[in-house]
Amino acid sequence: MKKIIIGDHIVKSFGVKDDQRNVLDGVSVEINEGEFVAIMGPSGSGKSTLMFALSGMDSLTNGRVIFEGMDLTEIGEKELSEIRRIKMGFIFQQPTMLKYLNIIDNIVLPSMRNNRKNAPKIAEKARKLMRRVGIGDFEKRDITQVSGGQLQRAGICRALMNNPKIIFGDEPTGALNSKSSEDIMDIFSEINMEGTALMLVTHDAKVAARSDRIMFMHDGKIVSELKLEKFNGKDIEDRINEVTVKMREVGI
Amino acid sequence: MYNRIIWNDILKSKLITLTTMIFVAVAAMLVSLAAILVFNLSGSLDTLMKNAKTPHFMQMHSGEIDTVRLESFAKQNSNINTFQVVEFLNIDSAQIILGNNSLANSIQDNGLSVQNEQFDYLLDLSGNIIHVSDGEIYVPISYMRDNTTKIGDLAIISGKEFVVAGFLRDSTMNSSLSSSKRFLISTNDFAEIKDLGSIEYLIEFRLKDYSAIGEFEAAYTSAGLEANGPTLTYTLFKTLNAISDGMMIAVILLVSALVVTIAFMSIRFTLLAKIEDDYREIGVMKAIGIHLSDIKKIYLAKYAAIAATGSILGFIISLMFQGILLENLRLFMGKSENSYFAIVLGIIGILIVFLAIVAYVNGVLKRFKKITVAEAIRFGTSQEKKVVAKRFSLVRNRLYSTNIFLGIKDVFTRKRLYATMLMVLVISTFIIIVPQNLFNTISEKSFIQYMGIGNYDLRIQTNTAEKIKDIVKTIDSDSAISKYVVMTTKTFKVKTSNGSEENIKVELGDHSAFPIAYSVGRAPAAENEISLSSINADELGKEVGDVMKLVIEGREKDLRVSGIYSDVTNGGKTAKALFSDNTTSVMWTIICVEFSDKSLVDSKVLGYSDKFDFAKTSDIDEFVSQTLGSTISSVQKASFAAIVVALIITVIVTLLFMKMLIAKERYSIAIMKALGFTNSDIRTQYASRSVFVLIVGIILGTLLANTLGEVLASALIASFGAATFSFTVNPLTAYFLSPLMMLVAVLFATKLGTSDAGQINISDNIKE
Ligand SMILES: Nc1ncnc2c1ncn2[C@@H]1O[C@H](COP(=O)(O)OP(=O)(O)OP(=O)(O)O)[C@@H](O)[C@H]1O
Ligand SMILES: [Mg+2]
């Protein structure tokens, strides 16, 4: 299996000299192409920090991140931006949208940079994605005129626009009720089937149960791992049980 | 508790607070200075004219004088308090040598006088009446100002030696705009030298009731008394004395109005941005039941603190600066009697600035009422309708690159906020262009047409009618001369609308040879036409097309008014016609000459002034530069200063604006960076915003400069006597270089202001 991303002994510390704390304490991870990885752990264990580190959004105190053979700690701001724009997709815990753009403009924003000639094609693609996640009618609404769940779906559309190799999701369903959450997870599963790698941070056993592999974090370290079979839409209850048992074992 | 909140807030936004305070300080300084200057000017002027006992009415007269007739007029008229005839000994300026300098190039009519006995005193620099001893001479203050001479110098007047014993203030002739200058010598010396010049008489009156000056003037004219020369009144003396400092005050007032506006703008803009920032907090405070007025108090207190500090600072600076600006005024008019009052006035001025700011902030804070708790907490932004912005959709944008699109869209979405920056840029453009256009206009040679002077090279003026023929003969045979005309000025009587008669000086000759600019109508072209200077037209109540009656040797002649022009010569009261008349005696004659080869002008002027030593020969450039030169150079200085000031304002405000936007929009910037926009993308977006606002600002500013600016400048020039003019615009500087300078300033400030954007950390800022 080809690795898409390799985190090699990542150390990230916050604070000044005397009062330094390693939020990530030598974390090593490898994610295969097309793999669906879930990250679980108590609040403050460093999950979000790990995501920011792996996507090159944050500088590291120590260690390396290799993305498709490139060391992200050594390339410039421009190249890093380009990788994020073309190869990666992001969905944050809170919807992160620009206030003064409407829904569809927010979705096409990263694809439109230096690409306005293709605007009609891009818009068409955005509309297709919006219909797929069930927000086809909200194209022209302001971001303040739709619900939190609808906004989160728009965020997913945005992440999918450039056909990324990997999507990072930091509790993408954290703000949603269980029905919406399930709808969204169905979409994620579909995307994963189509070959996009996923790395989702979650508290929810139902979400993690759909993944291929779960990493458990504690105090800036990966303390345990649970491998599952590729999810094919069946036996979800059994998988959830397995995850719950493991979670109890790890102490979450 | 308020103190702590305010103090923390000020510390957090040091740059913004400091800039706002500086603008307030400069505004307060200018307002205070203007107040101090106005008070001192009027105070000093009153003191000077009171001490000097300035005449209420003065008729200058050259030629024979009938003192007995004047005395009997004075006895009969009940309104006359005192009356005197003063002798003014006109000396050829080339015959006056002060220290090492000769006054040969002076365009002033320089002459000698003795101290008066009853009124119209010549004063020393402490404001006391000068008692002059034999062999001493007192020199007009303007020759001290331009460093022509100093106390102790040897003065040689028509060969007789004097010692410069001091300088004098002359309440009637101090101003550079009044064309005569009096030197003071003793009675003995005057008697000795009397034959070396020509005597001109100043017939002076002080009235019991000055408000009846109109009737008095009419009575004087209808009595047919001596009137061969300009007529001047107390009001006119006052205006002439006040004009140069008045202009300075006018400029300061104009600039202070602009700076006050800019101070308000920057307050408005920091305040709006702050409210936008604190939107959620305000909503939360409202939600938990804190009273609106308590929230307002916090903001108000902060701006009151800034305004108070700025005002006090500005006042202190104005006290430091007042000396420099009062220097000229004190020199020419002396100290004002109660200058402490001026400081009180200055304090009142800054108090008004302070209160205006507080009231303004209070007004802007009214917006709090509109904040609804739900909106604020849920979205952290107000739901103002964005109709225009809606039409700007990224998916339909084909025109601009996405970065430029995002920049322009942001401007349209938050028009209120950007309107502030726009205003500042409009004002800056205005400040750059107007003085520059004004300078171009008045420094152009053709501008003298607006002052009642034709576009010729040389003028020869003489009062001795007999010798005109000689001059004309010489000039006619001079092959270097391409064109010349002879203009004779005569005094006629004009019938006013109420039936009385007044004197009017009419210049007769061919007015088409060296045309002047007409504000309405055209030059007289037929025997029965006349044109009037604007002051005369006003006083006589005539418009173009009206008919007026002149009385020539007892016979009435109807003349149609063909045009009205501006004039600064001869007190602004002139008329032009071309009918022939051999009956009335000539007051003076001017021969206007144009050379085919301009390089000859200097040598020809010298040649003719030697040849016709009885006449006054002057180079027109010299004439203009002595009357207007100081004005032109001060306008030039002012226009350079204006450019510098405007560019500094532009840089500071743009910098402030960008810094603040970046600080406010860390969240949006973090999102864009997370989505793969580079730092240079983001800087391009910000530059698009400022450049877009700048372009609109430059267009509006230029339009405004050419309309409102022209009107303002016209009004300023009108105080000189010229009525209407249009700007001479240098397209290269006005429409290319000035916008270019603004663009460079804005881009520089934007680059500097957005340099922090690269430092914004995604993970820290995306959490909100
Ligand atoms: N900028 C920062 N400066 C200092 N400490 C920080 C900073 N960002 C995060 N931390 C600390 O690092 C630790 C890990 O934070 P992180 O956001 O990665 O936790 P998390 O696992 O995502 O938690 P949650 O499930 O609550 O989102 C926390 O203890 C947090 O307080
Ligand atoms: Mg987190």
PDB file of N, CA and C in Angstrom, chain A residues 14 52 57-58 77-78 81-82 84-85 90 92 95-102 104-105 108-110 112-114 116 119-120 123 127 140 142-147 158, chain B residues 276 378-381 383 386 390 392-402 406 409-410 413-414 667-668 671-681 761-763 766:
ATOM      1  N   PHE A  14       3.804  24.110  23.150  1.00  0.00           N
ATOM      2  CA  PHE A  14       3.330  25.481  23.292  1.00  0.00           C
ATOM      3  C   PHE A  14       3.947  26.097  24.515  1.00  0.00           C
ATOM      4  N   PHE A  52      -3.649  19.772  12.430  1.00  0.00           N
ATOM      5  CA  PHE A  52      -3.001  20.979  11.904  1.00  0.00           C
ATOM      6  C   PHE A  52      -1.554  20.685  11.518  1.00  0.00           C
ATOM      7  N   MET A  57      -0.442  23.214   8.347  1.00  0.00           N
ATOM      8  CA  MET A  57      -0.972  24.516   8.741  1.00  0.00           C
ATOM      9  C   MET A  57      -0.228  25.092   9.928  1.00  0.00           C
ATOM     10  N   ASP A  58       0.499  24.243  10.610  1.00  0.00           N
ATOM     11  CA  ASP A  58       1.188  24.698  11.807  1.00  0.00           C
ATOM     12  C   ASP A  58       2.636  24.247  11.712  1.00  0.00           C
ATOM     13  N   GLU A  77       6.078  28.602   1.741  1.00  0.00           N
ATOM     14  CA  GLU A  77       4.677  28.937   2.010  1.00  0.00           C
ATOM     15  C   GLU A  77       3.821  28.748   0.767  1.00  0.00           C
ATOM     16  N   LYS A  78       4.351  29.137  -0.387  1.00  0.00           N
ATOM     17  CA  LYS A  78       3.582  29.049  -1.640  1.00  0.00           C
ATOM     18  C   LYS A  78       3.253  27.602  -1.993  1.00  0.00           C
ATOM     19  N   SER A  81       0.776  26.119   0.390  1.00  0.00           N
ATOM     20  CA  SER A  81      -0.580  26.565   0.100  1.00  0.00           C
ATOM     21  C   SER A  81      -1.156  25.780  -1.064  1.00  0.00           C
ATOM     22  N   GLU A  82      -0.302  25.554  -2.066  1.00  0.00           N
ATOM     23  CA  GLU A  82      -0.792  24.864  -3.253  1.00  0.00           C
ATOM     24  C   GLU A  82      -1.202  23.429  -2.931  1.00  0.00           C
ATOM     25  N   ARG A  84      -2.237  22.346  -0.061  1.00  0.00           N
ATOM     26  CA  ARG A  84      -3.502  22.390   0.684  1.00  0.00           C
ATOM     27  C   ARG A  84      -4.674  22.627  -0.249  1.00  0.00           C
ATOM     28  N   ARG A  85      -4.439  23.509  -1.239  1.00  0.00           N
ATOM     29  CA  ARG A  85      -5.539  23.883  -2.128  1.00  0.00           C
ATOM     30  C   ARG A  85      -5.934  22.730  -3.053  1.00  0.00           C
ATOM     31  N   PHE A  90     -10.516  20.262   3.867  1.00  0.00           N
ATOM     32  CA  PHE A  90     -10.662  20.425   5.323  1.00  0.00           C
ATOM     33  C   PHE A  90     -12.097  20.666   5.727  1.00  0.00           C
ATOM     34  N   PHE A  92     -13.915  21.712   9.398  1.00  0.00           N
ATOM     35  CA  PHE A  92     -13.602  22.026  10.784  1.00  0.00           C
ATOM     36  C   PHE A  92     -14.796  21.777  11.679  1.00  0.00           C
ATOM     37  N   PRO A  95     -18.373  25.473  11.542  1.00  0.00           N
ATOM     38  CA  PRO A  95     -18.332  25.853  10.127  1.00  0.00           C
ATOM     39  C   PRO A  95     -17.426  27.076   9.949  1.00  0.00           C
ATOM     40  N   THR A  96     -16.507  27.008   9.035  1.00  0.00           N
ATOM     41  CA  THR A  96     -15.621  28.143   8.795  1.00  0.00           C
ATOM     42  C   THR A  96     -15.899  28.685   7.405  1.00  0.00           C
ATOM     43  N   MET A  97     -16.696  29.731   7.376  1.00  0.00           N
ATOM     44  CA  MET A  97     -17.078  30.316   6.094  1.00  0.00           C
ATOM     45  C   MET A  97     -16.776  31.805   6.129  1.00  0.00           C
ATOM     46  N   LEU A  98     -16.569  32.384   4.966  1.00  0.00           N
ATOM     47  CA  LEU A  98     -16.383  33.835   4.906  1.00  0.00           C
ATOM     48  C   LEU A  98     -17.746  34.505   4.976  1.00  0.00           C
ATOM     49  N   LYS A  99     -17.839  35.486   5.877  1.00  0.00           N
ATOM     50  CA  LYS A  99     -19.122  36.122   6.170  1.00  0.00           C
ATOM     51  C   LYS A  99     -19.770  36.758   4.963  1.00  0.00           C
ATOM     52  N   TYR A 100     -18.944  37.359   4.094  1.00  0.00           N
ATOM     53  CA  TYR A 100     -19.552  38.203   3.073  1.00  0.00           C
ATOM     54  C   TYR A 100     -19.768  37.492   1.736  1.00  0.00           C
ATOM     55  N   LEU A 101     -19.588  36.171   1.738  1.00  0.00           N
ATOM     56  CA  LEU A 101     -19.862  35.425   0.512  1.00  0.00           C
ATOM     57  C   LEU A 101     -21.069  34.534   0.755  1.00  0.00           C
ATOM     58  N   ASN A 102     -21.858  34.268  -0.291  1.00  0.00           N
ATOM     59  CA  ASN A 102     -22.989  33.374  -0.116  1.00  0.00           C
ATOM     60  C   ASN A 102     -22.512  31.917  -0.158  1.00  0.00           C
ATOM     61  N   ILE A 104     -22.720  29.331  -2.255  1.00  0.00           N
ATOM     62  CA  ILE A 104     -22.006  28.745  -3.393  1.00  0.00           C
ATOM     63  C   ILE A 104     -20.643  29.411  -3.593  1.00  0.00           C
ATOM     64  N   ASP A 105     -20.563  30.723  -3.352  1.00  0.00           N
ATOM     65  CA  ASP A 105     -19.277  31.392  -3.488  1.00  0.00           C
ATOM     66  C   ASP A 105     -18.268  30.842  -2.487  1.00  0.00           C
ATOM     67  N   VAL A 108     -17.040  27.472  -3.921  1.00  0.00           N
ATOM     68  CA  VAL A 108     -16.133  27.485  -5.074  1.00  0.00           C
ATOM     69  C   VAL A 108     -14.834  28.245  -4.800  1.00  0.00           C
ATOM     70  N   LEU A 109     -14.806  28.976  -3.668  1.00  0.00           N
ATOM     71  CA  LEU A 109     -13.672  29.872  -3.408  1.00  0.00           C
ATOM     72  C   LEU A 109     -12.298  29.264  -3.691  1.00  0.00           C
ATOM     73  N   PRO A 110     -11.946  28.116  -3.076  1.00  0.00           N
ATOM     74  CA  PRO A 110     -10.581  27.621  -3.323  1.00  0.00           C
ATOM     75  C   PRO A 110     -10.348  27.185  -4.776  1.00  0.00           C
ATOM     76  N   MET A 112     -11.600  28.613  -7.403  1.00  0.00           N
ATOM     77  CA  MET A 112     -11.649  29.740  -8.327  1.00  0.00           C
ATOM     78  C   MET A 112     -10.350  30.536  -8.372  1.00  0.00           C
ATOM     79  N   ARG A 113      -9.489  30.284  -7.414  1.00  0.00           N
ATOM     80  CA  ARG A 113      -8.256  31.070  -7.407  1.00  0.00           C
ATOM     81  C   ARG A 113      -7.513  30.842  -8.731  1.00  0.00           C
ATOM     82  N   ASN A 114      -7.260  31.913  -9.441  1.00  0.00           N
ATOM     83  CA  ASN A 114      -6.562  31.858 -10.733  1.00  0.00           C
ATOM     84  C   ASN A 114      -7.250  30.949 -11.745  1.00  0.00           C
ATOM     85  N   ARG A 116     -10.662  31.716 -13.148  1.00  0.00           N
ATOM     86  CA  ARG A 116     -11.999  32.238 -13.376  1.00  0.00           C
ATOM     87  C   ARG A 116     -12.546  31.873 -14.741  1.00  0.00           C
ATOM     88  N   ALA A 119     -15.098  29.255 -14.623  1.00  0.00           N
ATOM     89  CA  ALA A 119     -16.167  29.499 -13.653  1.00  0.00           C
ATOM     90  C   ALA A 119     -17.435  28.698 -13.923  1.00  0.00           C
ATOM     91  N   PRO A 120     -17.943  28.653 -15.153  1.00  0.00           N
ATOM     92  CA  PRO A 120     -19.189  27.899 -15.369  1.00  0.00           C
ATOM     93  C   PRO A 120     -19.046  26.424 -15.011  1.00  0.00           C
ATOM     94  N   ALA A 123     -18.869  26.117 -11.222  1.00  0.00           N
ATOM     95  CA  ALA A 123     -20.178  26.328 -10.615  1.00  0.00           C
ATOM     96  C   ALA A 123     -21.057  25.092 -10.810  1.00  0.00           C
ATOM     97  N   ARG A 127     -22.778  22.829  -7.857  1.00  0.00           N
ATOM     98  CA  ARG A 127     -24.215  22.574  -7.757  1.00  0.00           C
ATOM     99  C   ARG A 127     -24.486  21.078  -7.639  1.00  0.00           C
ATOM    100  N   LYS A 140     -27.891  30.480  -3.282  1.00  0.00           N
ATOM    101  CA  LYS A 140     -27.673  31.925  -3.183  1.00  0.00           C
ATOM    102  C   LYS A 140     -27.887  32.474  -1.782  1.00  0.00           C
ATOM    103  N   ASP A 142     -27.247  33.578   2.066  1.00  0.00           N
ATOM    104  CA  ASP A 142     -26.114  33.989   2.887  1.00  0.00           C
ATOM    105  C   ASP A 142     -25.819  32.897   3.883  1.00  0.00           C
ATOM    106  N   ILE A 143     -24.588  32.878   4.385  1.00  0.00           N
ATOM    107  CA  ILE A 143     -24.241  31.822   5.323  1.00  0.00           C
ATOM    108  C   ILE A 143     -25.023  31.944   6.618  1.00  0.00           C
ATOM    109  N   THR A 144     -25.606  33.126   6.857  1.00  0.00           N
ATOM    110  CA  THR A 144     -26.377  33.307   8.083  1.00  0.00           C
ATOM    111  C   THR A 144     -27.815  32.852   7.900  1.00  0.00           C
ATOM    112  N   GLN A 145     -28.162  32.461   6.686  1.00  0.00           N
ATOM    113  CA  GLN A 145     -29.567  32.132   6.434  1.00  0.00           C
ATOM    114  C   GLN A 145     -29.820  30.631   6.323  1.00  0.00           C
ATOM    115  N   VAL A 146     -28.863  29.819   6.777  1.00  0.00           N
ATOM    116  CA  VAL A 146     -29.076  28.368   6.754  1.00  0.00           C
ATOM    117  C   VAL A 146     -28.709  27.794   8.122  1.00  0.00           C
ATOM    118  N   SER A 147     -29.095  26.543   8.355  1.00  0.00           N
ATOM    119  CA  SER A 147     -28.856  25.950   9.672  1.00  0.00           C
ATOM    120  C   SER A 147     -27.414  25.468   9.789  1.00  0.00           C
ATOM    121  N   ARG A 158     -17.218  22.138  -0.144  1.00  0.00           N
ATOM    122  CA  ARG A 158     -16.016  22.919  -0.390  1.00  0.00           C
ATOM    123  C   ARG A 158     -14.783  22.021  -0.365  1.00  0.00           C
TER     124      ARG A 158
ATOM    125  N   GLU B 276     -18.007  46.670  15.237  1.00  0.00           N
ATOM    126  CA  GLU B 276     -18.099  45.435  14.471  1.00  0.00           C
ATOM    127  C   GLU B 276     -17.370  44.310  15.202  1.00  0.00           C
ATOM    128  N   ARG B 378     -25.550  34.780  17.528  1.00  0.00           N
ATOM    129  CA  ARG B 378     -25.507  33.688  16.584  1.00  0.00           C
ATOM    130  C   ARG B 378     -24.468  33.895  15.490  1.00  0.00           C
ATOM    131  N   PHE B 379     -24.452  35.098  14.953  1.00  0.00           N
ATOM    132  CA  PHE B 379     -23.587  35.286  13.798  1.00  0.00           C
ATOM    133  C   PHE B 379     -22.430  36.246  14.041  1.00  0.00           C
ATOM    134  N   GLY B 380     -22.519  36.996  15.121  1.00  0.00           N
ATOM    135  CA  GLY B 380     -21.452  37.947  15.399  1.00  0.00           C
ATOM    136  C   GLY B 380     -21.346  39.023  14.342  1.00  0.00           C
ATOM    137  N   THR B 381     -22.425  39.250  13.635  1.00  0.00           N
ATOM    138  CA  THR B 381     -22.387  40.300  12.610  1.00  0.00           C
ATOM    139  C   THR B 381     -23.778  40.853  12.424  1.00  0.00           C
ATOM    140  N   GLN B 383     -27.013  42.212  10.335  1.00  0.00           N
ATOM    141  CA  GLN B 383     -27.661  41.703   9.131  1.00  0.00           C
ATOM    142  C   GLN B 383     -28.086  42.836   8.224  1.00  0.00           C
ATOM    143  N   LYS B 386     -27.505  43.842   1.923  1.00  0.00           N
ATOM    144  CA  LYS B 386     -26.406  44.122   0.991  1.00  0.00           C
ATOM    145  C   LYS B 386     -26.908  43.908  -0.423  1.00  0.00           C
ATOM    146  N   LYS B 390     -24.973  41.676  -3.422  1.00  0.00           N
ATOM    147  CA  LYS B 390     -25.558  40.405  -3.849  1.00  0.00           C
ATOM    148  C   LYS B 390     -25.290  40.117  -5.312  1.00  0.00           C
ATOM    149  N   PHE B 392     -22.760  40.785  -6.908  1.00  0.00           N
ATOM    150  CA  PHE B 392     -21.386  40.358  -7.116  1.00  0.00           C
ATOM    151  C   PHE B 392     -21.247  38.909  -6.700  1.00  0.00           C
ATOM    152  N   SER B 393     -21.332  37.995  -7.653  1.00  0.00           N
ATOM    153  CA  SER B 393     -21.188  36.613  -7.257  1.00  0.00           C
ATOM    154  C   SER B 393     -19.952  36.026  -7.907  1.00  0.00           C
ATOM    155  N   LEU B 394     -19.212  35.311  -7.093  1.00  0.00           N
ATOM    156  CA  LEU B 394     -17.954  34.738  -7.564  1.00  0.00           C
ATOM    157  C   LEU B 394     -18.186  33.789  -8.736  1.00  0.00           C
ATOM    158  N   VAL B 395     -19.298  33.038  -8.681  1.00  0.00           N
ATOM    159  CA  VAL B 395     -19.510  32.066  -9.759  1.00  0.00           C
ATOM    160  C   VAL B 395     -19.834  32.737 -11.086  1.00  0.00           C
ATOM    161  N   ARG B 396     -20.229  34.015 -11.016  1.00  0.00           N
ATOM    162  CA  ARG B 396     -20.528  34.680 -12.275  1.00  0.00           C
ATOM    163  C   ARG B 396     -19.421  35.649 -12.690  1.00  0.00           C
ATOM    164  N   ASN B 397     -18.401  35.732 -11.884  1.00  0.00           N
ATOM    165  CA  ASN B 397     -17.325  36.683 -12.168  1.00  0.00           C
ATOM    166  C   ASN B 397     -16.423  36.177 -13.277  1.00  0.00           C
ATOM    167  N   ARG B 398     -16.327  36.987 -14.328  1.00  0.00           N
ATOM    168  CA  ARG B 398     -15.420  36.620 -15.420  1.00  0.00           C
ATOM    169  C   ARG B 398     -14.382  37.718 -15.586  1.00  0.00           C
ATOM    170  N   LEU B 399     -14.684  38.895 -14.952  1.00  0.00           N
ATOM    171  CA  LEU B 399     -13.936  40.109 -15.253  1.00  0.00           C
ATOM    172  C   LEU B 399     -12.586  40.212 -14.554  1.00  0.00           C
ATOM    173  N   TYR B 400     -12.588  39.971 -13.277  1.00  0.00           N
ATOM    174  CA  TYR B 400     -11.360  40.192 -12.527  1.00  0.00           C
ATOM    175  C   TYR B 400     -10.833  38.859 -12.032  1.00  0.00           C
ATOM    176  N   SER B 401      -9.569  38.894 -11.643  1.00  0.00           N
ATOM    177  CA  SER B 401      -9.032  37.717 -10.986  1.00  0.00           C
ATOM    178  C   SER B 401      -9.759  37.567  -9.654  1.00  0.00           C
ATOM    179  N   THR B 402      -9.787  36.375  -9.137  1.00  0.00           N
ATOM    180  CA  THR B 402     -10.551  36.119  -7.925  1.00  0.00           C
ATOM    181  C   THR B 402     -10.108  36.999  -6.757  1.00  0.00           C
ATOM    182  N   LEU B 406     -12.556  39.537  -4.852  1.00  0.00           N
ATOM    183  CA  LEU B 406     -12.850  39.469  -3.420  1.00  0.00           C
ATOM    184  C   LEU B 406     -12.610  40.824  -2.761  1.00  0.00           C
ATOM    185  N   LYS B 409     -15.444  43.234  -3.882  1.00  0.00           N
ATOM    186  CA  LYS B 409     -16.700  42.811  -3.270  1.00  0.00           C
ATOM    187  C   LYS B 409     -16.757  43.244  -1.799  1.00  0.00           C
ATOM    188  N   ASP B 410     -15.630  43.121  -1.134  1.00  0.00           N
ATOM    189  CA  ASP B 410     -15.609  43.509   0.273  1.00  0.00           C
ATOM    190  C   ASP B 410     -15.922  44.996   0.433  1.00  0.00           C
ATOM    191  N   THR B 413     -19.553  45.447   0.051  1.00  0.00           N
ATOM    192  CA  THR B 413     -20.324  44.871   1.133  1.00  0.00           C
ATOM    193  C   THR B 413     -20.311  45.769   2.365  1.00  0.00           C
ATOM    194  N   ARG B 414     -19.164  46.400   2.611  1.00  0.00           N
ATOM    195  CA  ARG B 414     -19.087  47.215   3.820  1.00  0.00           C
ATOM    196  C   ARG B 414     -18.848  48.667   3.453  1.00  0.00           C
ATOM    197  N   TYR B 667      -9.580  35.885  11.375  1.00  0.00           N
ATOM    198  CA  TYR B 667     -10.352  34.662  11.187  1.00  0.00           C
ATOM    199  C   TYR B 667     -10.520  34.357   9.700  1.00  0.00           C
ATOM    200  N   SER B 668     -10.985  35.353   8.946  1.00  0.00           N
ATOM    201  CA  SER B 668     -11.167  35.132   7.512  1.00  0.00           C
ATOM    202  C   SER B 668      -9.845  34.806   6.834  1.00  0.00           C
ATOM    203  N   ILE B 671      -8.954  31.271   7.468  1.00  0.00           N
ATOM    204  CA  ILE B 671      -9.729  30.352   6.629  1.00  0.00           C
ATOM    205  C   ILE B 671      -9.124  30.282   5.238  1.00  0.00           C
ATOM    206  N   MET B 672      -8.839  31.459   4.671  1.00  0.00           N
ATOM    207  CA  MET B 672      -8.327  31.455   3.307  1.00  0.00           C
ATOM    208  C   MET B 672      -6.986  30.757   3.229  1.00  0.00           C
ATOM    209  N   LYS B 673      -6.155  30.966   4.243  1.00  0.00           N
ATOM    210  CA  LYS B 673      -4.870  30.295   4.209  1.00  0.00           C
ATOM    211  C   LYS B 673      -5.063  28.784   4.327  1.00  0.00           C
ATOM    212  N   ALA B 674      -5.988  28.384   5.185  1.00  0.00           N
ATOM    213  CA  ALA B 674      -6.246  26.956   5.341  1.00  0.00           C
ATOM    214  C   ALA B 674      -6.707  26.356   4.023  1.00  0.00           C
ATOM    215  N   LEU B 675      -7.469  27.148   3.258  1.00  0.00           N
ATOM    216  CA  LEU B 675      -7.989  26.635   1.998  1.00  0.00           C
ATOM    217  C   LEU B 675      -6.976  26.720   0.875  1.00  0.00           C
ATOM    218  N   GLY B 676      -5.786  27.221   1.192  1.00  0.00           N
ATOM    219  CA  GLY B 676      -4.742  27.190   0.184  1.00  0.00           C
ATOM    220  C   GLY B 676      -4.468  28.501  -0.528  1.00  0.00           C
ATOM    221  N   PHE B 677      -4.970  29.621   0.022  1.00  0.00           N
ATOM    222  CA  PHE B 677      -4.584  30.910  -0.549  1.00  0.00           C
ATOM    223  C   PHE B 677      -3.232  31.309   0.032  1.00  0.00           C
ATOM    224  N   THR B 678      -2.358  31.868  -0.809  1.00  0.00           N
ATOM    225  CA  THR B 678      -1.024  32.227  -0.332  1.00  0.00           C
ATOM    226  C   THR B 678      -1.054  33.609   0.311  1.00  0.00           C
ATOM    227  N   ASN B 679       0.032  33.936   1.004  1.00  0.00           N
ATOM    228  CA  ASN B 679       0.136  35.272   1.601  1.00  0.00           C
ATOM    229  C   ASN B 679       0.040  36.350   0.541  1.00  0.00           C
ATOM    230  N   SER B 680       0.605  36.096  -0.616  1.00  0.00           N
ATOM    231  CA  SER B 680       0.566  37.147  -1.631  1.00  0.00           C
ATOM    232  C   SER B 680      -0.840  37.268  -2.223  1.00  0.00           C
ATOM    233  N   ASP B 681      -1.592  36.170  -2.266  1.00  0.00           N
ATOM    234  CA  ASP B 681      -3.009  36.283  -2.641  1.00  0.00           C
ATOM    235  C   ASP B 681      -3.717  37.242  -1.702  1.00  0.00           C
ATOM    236  N   ASN B 761      -1.337  32.962  12.267  1.00  0.00           N
ATOM    237  CA  ASN B 761      -1.247  31.524  12.443  1.00  0.00           C
ATOM    238  C   ASN B 761      -2.615  30.894  12.241  1.00  0.00           C
ATOM    239  N   ILE B 762      -2.677  29.892  11.374  1.00  0.00           N
ATOM    240  CA  ILE B 762      -3.978  29.331  11.024  1.00  0.00           C
ATOM    241  C   ILE B 762      -4.658  28.679  12.224  1.00  0.00           C
ATOM    242  N   SER B 763      -3.933  27.793  12.900  1.00  0.00           N
ATOM    243  CA  SER B 763      -4.592  27.001  13.939  1.00  0.00           C
ATOM    244  C   SER B 763      -5.070  27.864  15.105  1.00  0.00           C
ATOM    245  N   ILE B 766      -8.336  30.023  13.633  1.00  0.00           N
ATOM    246  CA  ILE B 766      -9.498  29.412  13.012  1.00  0.00           C
ATOM    247  C   ILE B 766     -10.484  28.919  14.060  1.00  0.00           C
TER     248      ILE B 766
END
